PDB file of C-alpha atoms and ligand atoms in Angstrom:
ATOM      1  CA  MET A   1     -19.776  27.690  -9.448  1.00 96.00           C
ATOM      2  CA  ARG A   2     -16.019  27.233  -8.985  1.00 98.00           C
ATOM      3  CA  LEU A   3     -15.067  23.644  -9.854  1.00 98.00           C
ATOM      4  CA  LEU A   4     -11.959  21.561  -9.461  1.00 98.00           C
ATOM      5  CA  LEU A   5     -11.846  18.754 -12.029  1.00 98.00           C
ATOM      6  CA  GLN A   6      -9.909  15.624 -11.115  1.00 98.00           C
ATOM      7  CA  PHE A   7      -8.947  12.764 -13.466  1.00 98.00           C
ATOM      8  CA  PRO A   8      -7.132   9.464 -12.979  1.00 96.00           C
ATOM      9  CA  GLU A   9      -4.038   9.079 -15.139  1.00 94.00           C
ATOM     10  CA  GLY A  10      -5.833   7.195 -17.932  1.00 92.00           C
ATOM     11  CA  LEU A  11      -8.450   9.948 -18.359  1.00 96.00           C
ATOM     12  CA  LYS A  12      -6.262  13.062 -18.059  1.00 97.00           C
ATOM     13  CA  LYS A  13      -6.311  13.309 -21.863  1.00 96.00           C
ATOM     14  CA  LEU A  14     -10.001  14.315 -21.590  1.00 96.00           C
ATOM     15  CA  ALA A  15      -9.347  17.187 -19.168  1.00 98.00           C
ATOM     16  CA  LEU A  16      -9.209  20.012 -21.713  1.00 98.00           C
ATOM     17  CA  GLU A  17     -12.442  18.939 -23.425  1.00 97.00           C
ATOM     18  CA  LYS A  18     -14.281  18.542 -20.100  1.00 98.00           C
ATOM     19  CA  ALA A  19     -12.981  21.885 -18.819  1.00 98.00           C
ATOM     20  CA  ARG A  20     -14.370  23.574 -21.939  1.00 98.00           C
ATOM     21  CA  GLU A  21     -17.779  21.949 -21.398  1.00 98.00           C
ATOM     22  CA  TYR A  22     -18.038  23.195 -17.808  1.00 98.00           C
ATOM     23  CA  GLU A  23     -16.765  26.649 -18.764  1.00 98.00           C
ATOM     24  CA  ALA A  24     -19.401  26.852 -21.495  1.00 98.00           C
ATOM     25  CA  GLN A  25     -21.994  26.253 -18.749  1.00 98.00           C
ATOM     26  CA  GLY A  26     -20.647  29.333 -16.918  1.00 98.00           C
ATOM     27  CA  HIS A  27     -18.467  27.611 -14.290  1.00 98.00           C
ATOM     28  CA  GLU A  28     -14.993  28.705 -13.318  1.00 98.00           C
ATOM     29  CA  VAL A  29     -12.788  25.641 -13.777  1.00 98.00           C
ATOM     30  CA  PHE A  30      -9.497  24.433 -12.289  1.00 98.00           C
ATOM     31  CA  ILE A  31      -7.885  21.083 -13.087  1.00 98.00           C
ATOM     32  CA  SER A  32      -5.972  19.054 -10.517  1.00 98.00           C
ATOM     33  CA  SER A  33      -2.697  17.990 -12.105  1.00 97.00           C
ATOM     34  CA  ALA A  34      -1.679  15.731  -9.212  1.00 94.00           C
ATOM     35  CA  GLN A  35      -1.584  11.973  -9.740  1.00 92.00           C
ATOM     36  CA  CYS A  36      -4.868  10.300  -8.908  1.00 95.00           C
ATOM     37  CA  PHE A  37      -4.979   6.635  -7.981  1.00 90.00           C
ATOM     38  CA  GLY A  38      -8.556   5.826  -7.034  1.00 92.00           C
ATOM     39  CA  ALA A  39     -11.939   6.839  -5.673  1.00 93.00           C
ATOM     40  CA  CYS A  40     -10.267   7.226  -2.263  1.00 92.00           C
ATOM     41  CA  ASP A  41      -7.927   9.875  -3.616  1.00 93.00           C
ATOM     42  CA  LEU A  42      -9.765  13.213  -3.631  1.00 94.00           C
ATOM     43  CA  ALA A  43      -7.955  16.502  -4.322  1.00 95.00           C
ATOM     44  CA  PHE A  44      -9.204  18.424  -1.282  1.00 95.00           C
ATOM     45  CA  GLU A  45      -5.880  20.208  -0.753  1.00 94.00           C
ATOM     46  CA  GLU A  46      -5.982  21.671  -4.262  1.00 96.00           C
ATOM     47  CA  ALA A  47      -9.713  22.414  -3.907  1.00 97.00           C
ATOM     48  CA  ARG A  48      -9.068  24.312  -0.672  1.00 96.00           C
ATOM     49  CA  ALA A  49      -6.230  26.323  -2.245  1.00 97.00           C
ATOM     50  CA  VAL A  50      -8.394  27.523  -5.150  1.00 98.00           C
ATOM     51  CA  LYS A  51     -11.532  27.825  -2.953  1.00 98.00           C
ATOM     52  CA  ALA A  52     -13.492  25.404  -5.137  1.00 98.00           C
ATOM     53  CA  ASP A  53     -17.172  24.832  -4.322  1.00 98.00           C
ATOM     54  CA  LYS A  54     -17.087  21.284  -5.602  1.00 97.00           C
ATOM     55  CA  ILE A  55     -14.759  18.566  -6.912  1.00 97.00           C
ATOM     56  CA  VAL A  56     -15.850  16.759 -10.062  1.00 98.00           C
ATOM     57  CA  HIS A  57     -14.018  13.433  -9.908  1.00 97.00           C
ATOM     58  CA  PHE A  58     -13.911  11.406 -13.145  1.00 97.00           C
ATOM     59  CA  GLY A  59     -13.475   7.703 -13.755  1.00 96.00           C
ATOM     60  CA  HIS A  60     -14.434   6.197 -10.400  1.00 96.00           C
ATOM     61  CA  ALA A  61     -17.652   5.417  -8.570  1.00 96.00           C
ATOM     62  CA  GLU A  62     -18.398   6.782  -5.128  1.00 93.00           C
ATOM     63  CA  PHE A  63     -16.151   5.383  -2.372  1.00 90.00           C
ATOM     64  CA  LEU A  64     -18.749   4.507   0.236  1.00 88.00           C
ATOM     65  CA  GLY A  65     -18.102   5.702   3.763  1.00 78.00           C
ATOM     66  CA  ALA A  66     -15.855   8.613   2.748  1.00 75.00           C
ATOM     67  CA  LYS A  67     -18.632  11.248   2.675  1.00 75.00           C
ATOM     68  CA  ALA A  68     -18.307  12.192   6.352  1.00 72.00           C
ATOM     69  CA  ALA A  69     -14.674  13.216   5.784  1.00 77.00           C
ATOM     70  CA  MET A  70     -15.466  15.452   2.787  1.00 85.00           C
ATOM     71  CA  PRO A  71     -15.058  19.191   3.465  1.00 91.00           C
ATOM     72  CA  ILE A  72     -16.768  20.059   0.148  1.00 94.00           C
ATOM     73  CA  PRO A  73     -19.127  18.093  -2.109  1.00 94.00           C
ATOM     74  CA  VAL A  74     -17.704  15.607  -4.605  1.00 96.00           C
ATOM     75  CA  GLU A  75     -19.502  14.596  -7.776  1.00 96.00           C
ATOM     76  CA  TYR A  76     -18.294  11.286  -9.203  1.00 96.00           C
ATOM     77  CA  VAL A  77     -18.544  10.966 -12.980  1.00 97.00           C
ATOM     78  CA  GLU A  78     -18.162   7.302 -13.938  1.00 96.00           C
ATOM     79  CA  PHE A  79     -16.662   6.126 -17.224  1.00 93.00           C
ATOM     80  CA  PRO A  80     -18.228   2.814 -18.198  1.00 93.00           C
ATOM     81  CA  ILE A  81     -16.340   0.933 -20.910  1.00 91.00           C
ATOM     82  CA  ASP A  82     -18.316  -1.514 -23.029  1.00 92.00           C
ATOM     83  CA  VAL A  83     -15.889  -4.078 -24.352  1.00 93.00           C
ATOM     84  CA  SER A  84     -16.504  -7.020 -26.614  1.00 95.00           C
ATOM     85  CA  LEU A  85     -17.266  -9.975 -24.335  1.00 96.00           C
ATOM     86  CA  ALA A  86     -17.505 -13.043 -26.558  1.00 96.00           C
ATOM     87  CA  PRO A  87     -13.839 -13.646 -27.527  1.00 96.00           C
ATOM     88  CA  VAL A  88     -12.434 -13.600 -23.996  1.00 98.00           C
ATOM     89  CA  MET A  89     -15.483 -15.283 -22.450  1.00 98.00           C
ATOM     90  CA  ARG A  90     -15.114 -18.262 -24.816  1.00 98.00           C
ATOM     91  CA  LYS A  91     -11.611 -18.716 -23.395  1.00 98.00           C
ATOM     92  CA  ALA A  92     -12.818 -18.125 -19.823  1.00 98.00           C
ATOM     93  CA  ILE A  93     -15.572 -20.753 -20.105  1.00 98.00           C
ATOM     94  CA  ALA A  94     -13.082 -23.284 -21.506  1.00 98.00           C
ATOM     95  CA  ALA A  95     -10.736 -22.589 -18.570  1.00 98.00           C
ATOM     96  CA  LEU A  96     -13.595 -22.922 -16.038  1.00 98.00           C
ATOM     97  CA  ASN A  97     -14.658 -26.212 -17.636  1.00 98.00           C
ATOM     98  CA  ALA A  98     -11.112 -27.562 -17.511  1.00 97.00           C
ATOM     99  CA  LYS A  99     -11.016 -26.858 -13.763  1.00 96.00           C
ATOM    100  CA  LYS A 100     -14.547 -28.249 -13.263  1.00 96.00           C
ATOM    101  CA  CYS A 101     -15.855 -24.953 -11.841  1.00 97.00           C
ATOM    102  CA  GLY A 102     -19.639 -25.234 -11.910  1.00 97.00           C
ATOM    103  CA  LYS A 103     -20.394 -22.447  -9.446  1.00 97.00           C
ATOM    104  CA  VAL A 104     -18.720 -19.192 -10.374  1.00 97.00           C
ATOM    105  CA  GLY A 105     -18.402 -15.982  -8.342  1.00 96.00           C
ATOM    106  CA  LEU A 106     -18.340 -13.041 -10.751  1.00 97.00           C
ATOM    107  CA  VAL A 107     -16.513  -9.775  -9.990  1.00 97.00           C
ATOM    108  CA  THR A 108     -15.363  -6.795 -12.037  1.00 97.00           C
ATOM    109  CA  THR A 109     -14.377  -3.131 -11.817  1.00 95.00           C
ATOM    110  CA  VAL A 110     -16.633  -0.110 -12.042  1.00 95.00           C
ATOM    111  CA  GLN A 111     -15.772   0.230 -15.754  1.00 94.00           C
ATOM    112  CA  HIS A 112     -17.620  -3.008 -16.559  1.00 97.00           C
ATOM    113  CA  VAL A 113     -20.384  -3.376 -13.912  1.00 96.00           C
ATOM    114  CA  GLN A 114     -22.968  -2.480 -16.569  1.00 97.00           C
ATOM    115  CA  GLN A 115     -21.848  -5.600 -18.483  1.00 97.00           C
ATOM    116  CA  LEU A 116     -22.408  -7.982 -15.539  1.00 97.00           C
ATOM    117  CA  PRO A 117     -25.891  -9.062 -16.717  1.00 97.00           C
ATOM    118  CA  SER A 118     -24.473 -10.074 -20.131  1.00 98.00           C
ATOM    119  CA  LEU A 119     -21.528 -11.872 -18.502  1.00 98.00           C
ATOM    120  CA  ARG A 120     -23.907 -13.698 -16.182  1.00 98.00           C
ATOM    121  CA  SER A 121     -26.117 -14.787 -19.044  1.00 98.00           C
ATOM    122  CA  MET A 122     -23.115 -16.112 -21.066  1.00 98.00           C
ATOM    123  CA  LEU A 123     -21.950 -18.149 -18.088  1.00 98.00           C
ATOM    124  CA  GLU A 124     -25.452 -19.459 -17.385  1.00 98.00           C
ATOM    125  CA  LYS A 125     -25.854 -20.487 -21.017  1.00 98.00           C
ATOM    126  CA  ALA A 126     -22.647 -22.487 -20.550  1.00 98.00           C
ATOM    127  CA  GLY A 127     -24.286 -24.307 -17.617  1.00 98.00           C
ATOM    128  CA  LYS A 128     -22.666 -22.359 -14.769  1.00 98.00           C
ATOM    129  CA  THR A 129     -24.343 -21.179 -11.601  1.00 98.00           C
ATOM    130  CA  VAL A 130     -23.355 -17.545 -11.119  1.00 98.00           C
ATOM    131  CA  VAL A 131     -23.119 -15.810  -7.741  1.00 97.00           C
ATOM    132  CA  VAL A 132     -22.533 -12.061  -7.381  1.00 97.00           C
ATOM    133  CA  GLY A 133     -21.604 -10.479  -4.048  1.00 96.00           C
ATOM    134  CA  ARG A 134     -21.295  -6.952  -2.708  1.00 95.00           C
ATOM    135  CA  GLY A 135     -18.420  -5.036  -1.092  1.00 94.00           C
ATOM    136  CA  THR A 136     -18.513  -2.460   1.695  1.00 92.00           C
ATOM    137  CA  ARG A 137     -16.735   0.482   0.026  1.00 91.00           C
ATOM    138  CA  THR A 138     -18.049  -0.206  -3.461  1.00 95.00           C
ATOM    139  CA  LYS A 139     -21.209   1.250  -4.958  1.00 95.00           C
ATOM    140  CA  TYR A 140     -22.276  -1.673  -7.165  1.00 97.00           C
ATOM    141  CA  GLU A 141     -22.984  -5.380  -6.800  1.00 97.00           C
ATOM    142  CA  GLY A 142     -20.076  -7.404  -8.117  1.00 97.00           C
ATOM    143  CA  GLN A 143     -17.716  -4.405  -8.077  1.00 97.00           C
ATOM    144  CA  ILE A 144     -14.305  -4.771  -6.462  1.00 95.00           C
ATOM    145  CA  LEU A 145     -11.507  -2.346  -5.634  1.00 93.00           C
ATOM    146  CA  GLY A 146      -7.889  -3.143  -4.865  1.00 88.00           C
ATOM    147  CA  CYS A 147      -8.809  -2.442  -1.222  1.00 90.00           C
ATOM    148  CA  ASP A 148     -12.273  -4.006  -1.182  1.00 91.00           C
ATOM    149  CA  THR A 149     -12.604  -7.543  -2.449  1.00 91.00           C
ATOM    150  CA  ILE A 150     -15.496  -8.389  -0.155  1.00 92.00           C
ATOM    151  CA  ALA A 151     -17.748  -8.898  -3.194  1.00 94.00           C
ATOM    152  CA  ALA A 152     -15.589 -12.012  -3.760  1.00 93.00           C
ATOM    153  CA  ALA A 153     -14.874 -13.010  -0.139  1.00 92.00           C
ATOM    154  CA  SER A 154     -18.554 -12.789   0.874  1.00 92.00           C
ATOM    155  CA  ILE A 155     -19.614 -15.438  -1.660  1.00 94.00           C
ATOM    156  CA  ALA A 156     -16.524 -17.677  -1.461  1.00 92.00           C
ATOM    157  CA  LYS A 157     -18.341 -20.403   0.481  1.00 93.00           C
ATOM    158  CA  ASP A 158     -20.986 -20.698  -2.271  1.00 95.00           C
ATOM    159  CA  VAL A 159     -18.683 -21.016  -5.310  1.00 96.00           C
ATOM    160  CA  ASP A 160     -15.935 -23.234  -6.759  1.00 96.00           C
ATOM    161  CA  CYS A 161     -13.920 -20.318  -8.123  1.00 95.00           C
ATOM    162  CA  ILE A 162     -13.973 -16.591  -8.810  1.00 95.00           C
ATOM    163  CA  LEU A 163     -14.004 -15.074 -12.289  1.00 97.00           C
ATOM    164  CA  TYR A 164     -12.574 -11.555 -12.452  1.00 96.00           C
ATOM    165  CA  PHE A 165     -13.481  -9.707 -15.640  1.00 97.00           C
ATOM    166  CA  GLY A 166     -11.366  -6.641 -16.432  1.00 95.00           C
ATOM    167  CA  GLY A 167      -7.963  -5.287 -17.395  1.00 91.00           C
ATOM    168  CA  GLY A 168      -4.749  -5.630 -15.412  1.00 84.00           C
ATOM    169  CA  LEU A 169      -3.884  -7.319 -12.132  1.00 83.00           C
ATOM    170  CA  PHE A 170      -4.275  -4.405  -9.681  1.00 83.00           C
ATOM    171  CA  HIS A 171      -7.802  -5.470  -8.703  1.00 85.00           C
ATOM    172  CA  PRO A 172      -7.712  -9.284  -8.891  1.00 85.00           C
ATOM    173  CA  LEU A 173      -4.475  -9.521  -6.873  1.00 81.00           C
ATOM    174  CA  GLY A 174      -6.526  -8.464  -3.842  1.00 78.00           C
ATOM    175  CA  VAL A 175      -9.031 -11.236  -4.535  1.00 81.00           C
ATOM    176  CA  GLY A 176      -6.224 -13.764  -4.380  1.00 69.00           C
ATOM    177  CA  SER A 177      -4.451 -12.276  -1.352  1.00 63.00           C
ATOM    178  CA  GLU A 178      -5.351 -11.102   2.148  1.00 54.00           C
ATOM    179  CA  GLY A 179      -9.033 -10.560   2.760  1.00 52.00           C
ATOM    180  CA  GLY A 180      -9.635 -12.352  -0.520  1.00 63.00           C
ATOM    181  CA  SER A 181     -11.786 -15.332  -1.335  1.00 68.00           C
ATOM    182  CA  GLY A 182      -9.346 -18.206  -0.779  1.00 80.00           C
ATOM    183  CA  LYS A 183     -10.793 -19.712  -3.990  1.00 89.00           C
ATOM    184  CA  PRO A 184      -9.007 -20.098  -7.352  1.00 91.00           C
ATOM    185  CA  VAL A 185      -9.220 -16.825  -9.285  1.00 93.00           C
ATOM    186  CA  LEU A 186      -9.484 -16.729 -13.082  1.00 95.00           C
ATOM    187  CA  VAL A 187      -8.607 -13.375 -14.645  1.00 95.00           C
ATOM    188  CA  ALA A 188     -10.390 -12.709 -17.959  1.00 97.00           C
ATOM    189  CA  ASP A 189      -8.802  -9.638 -19.534  1.00 97.00           C
ATOM    190  CA  PRO A 190     -10.922  -8.396 -22.476  1.00 97.00           C
ATOM    191  CA  PHE A 191      -8.254  -5.885 -23.565  1.00 95.00           C
ATOM    192  CA  ALA A 192      -5.536  -8.511 -23.926  1.00 96.00           C
ATOM    193  CA  ASN A 193      -8.115 -11.168 -24.918  1.00 96.00           C
ATOM    194  CA  SER A 194      -6.419 -13.508 -22.449  1.00 97.00           C
ATOM    195  CA  VAL A 195      -7.327 -15.637 -19.447  1.00 97.00           C
ATOM    196  CA  LYS A 196      -5.034 -16.620 -16.612  1.00 95.00           C
ATOM    197  CA  TRP A 197      -5.392 -18.431 -13.283  1.00 94.00           C
ATOM    198  CA  LEU A 198      -3.819 -16.466 -10.429  1.00 89.00           C
ATOM    199  CA  ASP A 199      -1.356 -18.523  -8.466  1.00 79.00           C
ATOM    200  CA  ALA A 200      -2.276 -18.042  -4.796  1.00 74.00           C
ATOM    201  CA  LYS A 201       0.911 -19.872  -3.810  1.00 77.00           C
ATOM    202  CA  ASP A 202       3.029 -17.091  -5.396  1.00 79.00           C
ATOM    203  CA  GLU A 203       1.318 -14.499  -3.217  1.00 77.00           C
ATOM    204  CA  GLU A 204       1.661 -16.684  -0.114  1.00 81.00           C
ATOM    205  CA  LYS A 205       5.376 -17.212  -0.818  1.00 86.00           C
ATOM    206  CA  ARG A 206       5.886 -13.491  -1.335  1.00 84.00           C
ATOM    207  CA  LYS A 207       4.142 -12.661   1.936  1.00 85.00           C
ATOM    208  CA  LYS A 208       6.158 -15.259   3.860  1.00 90.00           C
ATOM    209  CA  GLY A 209       9.365 -13.794   2.416  1.00 91.00           C
ATOM    210  CA  LEU A 210       8.363 -10.296   3.535  1.00 91.00           C
ATOM    211  CA  LEU A 211       7.455 -11.539   7.024  1.00 93.00           C
ATOM    212  CA  THR A 212      10.753 -13.397   7.397  1.00 94.00           C
ATOM    213  CA  ARG A 213      12.671 -10.236   6.533  1.00 93.00           C
ATOM    214  CA  ALA A 214      10.459  -8.025   8.720  1.00 95.00           C
ATOM    215  CA  ILE A 215      11.094 -10.204  11.810  1.00 95.00           C
ATOM    216  CA  LEU A 216      14.758  -9.172  11.657  1.00 95.00           C
ATOM    217  CA  ALA A 217      13.939  -5.451  11.385  1.00 96.00           C
ATOM    218  CA  LYS A 218      14.789  -3.272  14.394  1.00 96.00           C
ATOM    219  CA  THR A 219      13.165  -0.073  13.134  1.00 97.00           C
ATOM    220  CA  PHE A 220       9.756   0.231  11.469  1.00 97.00           C
ATOM    221  CA  GLY A 221       8.316   3.153   9.490  1.00 97.00           C
ATOM    222  CA  ILE A 222       4.532   3.101   9.717  1.00 98.00           C
ATOM    223  CA  LEU A 223       3.121   4.630   6.537  1.00 97.00           C
ATOM    224  CA  VAL A 224       0.061   6.862   6.819  1.00 97.00           C
ATOM    225  CA  SER A 225      -1.456   8.507   3.741  1.00 96.00           C
ATOM    226  CA  THR A 226      -3.558  11.647   4.141  1.00 94.00           C
ATOM    227  CA  LYS A 227      -5.715  10.650   1.143  1.00 93.00           C
ATOM    228  CA  THR A 228      -9.325  10.796   2.297  1.00 88.00           C
ATOM    229  CA  GLY A 229     -10.134   7.121   1.896  1.00 89.00           C
ATOM    230  CA  GLN A 230      -6.753   5.855   3.067  1.00 92.00           C
ATOM    231  CA  PHE A 231      -6.153   7.855   6.254  1.00 92.00           C
ATOM    232  CA  SER A 232      -5.739   5.402   9.168  1.00 94.00           C
ATOM    233  CA  LEU A 233      -3.987   7.274  11.944  1.00 96.00           C
ATOM    234  CA  GLU A 234      -5.508   5.346  14.836  1.00 97.00           C
ATOM    235  CA  ALA A 235      -4.549   2.012  13.291  1.00 96.00           C
ATOM    236  CA  ALA A 236      -1.010   3.350  12.816  1.00 98.00           C
ATOM    237  CA  ARG A 237      -0.818   4.468  16.462  1.00 98.00           C
ATOM    238  CA  ALA A 238      -2.020   1.035  17.612  1.00 97.00           C
ATOM    239  CA  ALA A 239       0.565  -0.740  15.405  1.00 97.00           C
ATOM    240  CA  LYS A 240       3.331   1.530  16.760  1.00 98.00           C
ATOM    241  CA  LYS A 241       2.433   0.700  20.357  1.00 97.00           C
ATOM    242  CA  ARG A 242       2.289  -3.020  19.693  1.00 96.00           C
ATOM    243  CA  LEU A 243       5.643  -3.058  17.884  1.00 97.00           C
ATOM    244  CA  GLU A 244       7.246  -1.025  20.684  1.00 97.00           C
ATOM    245  CA  ALA A 245       5.877  -3.512  23.222  1.00 96.00           C
ATOM    246  CA  LYS A 246       7.914  -6.137  21.335  1.00 95.00           C
ATOM    247  CA  GLY A 247      11.078  -4.052  21.723  1.00 95.00           C
ATOM    248  CA  LYS A 248      11.035  -2.579  18.185  1.00 97.00           C
ATOM    249  CA  ARG A 249      11.530   1.090  17.307  1.00 97.00           C
ATOM    250  CA  ALA A 250       8.616   2.498  15.281  1.00 98.00           C
ATOM    251  CA  GLU A 251       7.762   5.953  13.910  1.00 98.00           C
ATOM    252  CA  ILE A 252       4.690   7.095  12.018  1.00 98.00           C
ATOM    253  CA  LEU A 253       5.489   8.619   8.603  1.00 98.00           C
ATOM    254  CA  VAL A 254       2.768  10.872   7.189  1.00 98.00           C
ATOM    255  CA  SER A 255       2.409  12.006   3.582  1.00 96.00           C
ATOM    256  CA  ASN A 256      -0.244  12.343   0.924  1.00 93.00           C
ATOM    257  CA  PHE A 257       1.623  10.225  -1.614  1.00 92.00           C
ATOM    258  CA  VAL A 258       3.804   7.342  -0.447  1.00 93.00           C
ATOM    259  CA  ASP A 259       7.044   7.588  -2.409  1.00 92.00           C
ATOM    260  CA  PHE A 260       9.390   4.690  -1.654  1.00 91.00           C
ATOM    261  CA  GLU A 261      12.401   6.451  -3.203  1.00 90.00           C
ATOM    262  CA  ALA A 262      11.889   9.432  -0.863  1.00 92.00           C
ATOM    263  CA  LEU A 263      11.497   7.067   2.106  1.00 92.00           C
ATOM    264  CA  GLU A 264      14.927   5.584   1.354  1.00 91.00           C
ATOM    265  CA  ASN A 265      16.475   8.983   2.182  1.00 94.00           C
ATOM    266  CA  PHE A 266      15.624   8.464   5.860  1.00 95.00           C
ATOM    267  CA  GLN A 267      18.195   5.646   5.842  1.00 91.00           C
ATOM    268  CA  SER A 268      16.657   4.624   9.161  1.00 92.00           C
ATOM    269  CA  PHE A 269      13.916   2.100   8.611  1.00 96.00           C
ATOM    270  CA  ASP A 270      14.502  -1.599   8.178  1.00 96.00           C
ATOM    271  CA  ALA A 271      10.854  -2.320   7.253  1.00 96.00           C
ATOM    272  CA  TYR A 272       7.548  -0.551   6.657  1.00 96.00           C
ATOM    273  CA  ILE A 273       4.015  -1.155   7.868  1.00 97.00           C
ATOM    274  CA  ASN A 274       1.553   0.183   5.306  1.00 96.00           C
ATOM    275  CA  THR A 275      -1.751   1.551   6.608  1.00 97.00           C
ATOM    276  CA  ALA A 276      -2.635   3.204   3.265  1.00 95.00           C
ATOM    277  CA  CYS A 277      -3.760   1.541   0.019  1.00 93.00           C
ATOM    278  CA  PRO A 278      -3.125  -2.193   0.532  1.00 90.00           C
ATOM    279  CA  ARG A 279      -1.952  -2.555  -3.065  1.00 88.00           C
ATOM    280  CA  LEU A 280       1.108  -0.408  -2.248  1.00 87.00           C
ATOM    281  CA  ARG A 281       2.617  -3.606  -0.907  1.00 81.00           C
ATOM    282  CA  ASP A 282       2.758  -4.882  -4.491  1.00 78.00           C
ATOM    283  CA  ASP A 283       5.415  -2.213  -5.110  1.00 73.00           C
ATOM    284  CA  TYR A 284       7.815  -4.147  -2.905  1.00 69.00           C
ATOM    285  CA  GLU A 285      10.555  -4.034  -5.521  1.00 73.00           C
ATOM    286  CA  ARG A 286      10.614  -0.232  -5.501  1.00 78.00           C
ATOM    287  CA  ALA A 287      10.527  -0.190  -1.696  1.00 79.00           C
ATOM    288  CA  ARG A 288      13.748  -2.218  -1.364  1.00 85.00           C
ATOM    289  CA  LYS A 289      12.661  -2.928   2.225  1.00 91.00           C
ATOM    290  CA  PRO A 290       9.935  -5.326   3.354  1.00 93.00           C
ATOM    291  CA  VAL A 291       6.494  -3.713   3.267  1.00 94.00           C
ATOM    292  CA  LEU A 292       3.717  -5.330   5.287  1.00 94.00           C
ATOM    293  CA  ASN A 293       0.081  -4.358   5.267  1.00 92.00           C
ATOM    294  CA  LEU A 294      -1.838  -3.708   8.467  1.00 92.00           C
ATOM    295  CA  ALA A 295      -3.536  -7.062   7.910  1.00 88.00           C
ATOM    296  CA  ASP A 296      -0.110  -8.753   8.187  1.00 91.00           C
ATOM    297  CA  VAL A 297       0.848  -7.122  11.507  1.00 93.00           C
ATOM    298  CA  GLU A 298      -0.981  -9.681  13.646  1.00 92.00           C
ATOM    299  CA  GLU A 299       1.030 -12.464  11.995  1.00 92.00           C
ATOM    300  CA  LEU A 300       4.260 -10.516  12.460  1.00 94.00           C
ATOM    301  CA  LEU A 301       3.567  -9.916  16.167  1.00 93.00           C
ATOM    302  CA  LYS A 302       2.924 -13.635  16.688  1.00 92.00           C
ATOM    303  CA  LEU A 303       6.222 -14.478  15.014  1.00 92.00           C
ATOM    304  CA  LEU A 304       8.014 -11.959  17.248  1.00 88.00           C
ATOM    305  CA  GLN A 305       6.963 -13.766  20.454  1.00 74.00           C
TER     306      GLN A 305
HETATM  307  S1  SF4 B   1      -7.221   2.540  -1.396  1.00 81.43           S
HETATM  308 FE1  SF4 B   1      -6.109   1.770  -3.199  1.00 81.43          FE
HETATM  309  S2  SF4 B   1      -7.377   0.176  -4.007  1.00 81.43           S
HETATM  310 FE2  SF4 B   1      -8.673   1.384  -2.646  1.00 81.43          FE
HETATM  311  S3  SF4 B   1      -9.663   2.889  -3.973  1.00 81.43           S
HETATM  312 FE3  SF4 B   1      -7.807   3.793  -3.167  1.00 81.43          FE
HETATM  313  S4  SF4 B   1      -6.221   3.429  -4.722  1.00 81.43           S
HETATM  314 FE4  SF4 B   1      -7.958   2.013  -5.112  1.00 81.43          FE
END
């Protein structure tokens, strides 16, 4: 079989070893060298060019709902990471106690879903009631993505706060922002052995600032990514029409990878509407112009009345 192997940035160092393994099984192997940002980001263009029979995509779980748009099969190879739980969970339980959180919603990334039962049992031993929800694009209970925090939002009414277990802020920022839970979010990072409450007010302030600047914009670039799980052309068309009805100029900008530096070369757009990965909005400093997500457009249109 002819295979195209695809790795996210953190796993590219394994590419040579994995390629050897598949070659030893008699496969012809190609490796995608493009950047890969998530389960939504499948290298079909490269696969088509080399006439691959299948993509083997490492490091993410299946992105539910994307199958219909797949021209060739994709095999997801997950990379669970078992980290030491006790040190960071001691800190997390102390922080939950200090905030009097008795009912805790538990979420994590695909790398740690296999550790959810142990996390649950530690919290229960500390007297907490633990609730675990499920997303719509995610494969596992309790799993969140930067674009799917429904596992948190769906249980928000039943809990006092959300505990996110995992590294970095890419995933939990979504829990605290649009489509999120509206509940306090505690981030327990086992790699840094640190816990931190997310400040929802910071995110709210940032969004208000972006909206205030976007109201003054005359021209909007509507960003569409051709990545399989991010492609939202119809939503972009609808946003364009609605902005034009408010007297704004809007054009749809299509690319696989949204590069804010390259967008600056247009020198034409006062603000952007992002229909691709919602976490792109967090790159607002690189964008230099206000970037709003599709979810913010309704609010913008109201303010434009
Ligand atoms: S759209 Fe963004 S958050 Fe969702 S899977 Fe893709 S890269 Fe991750």
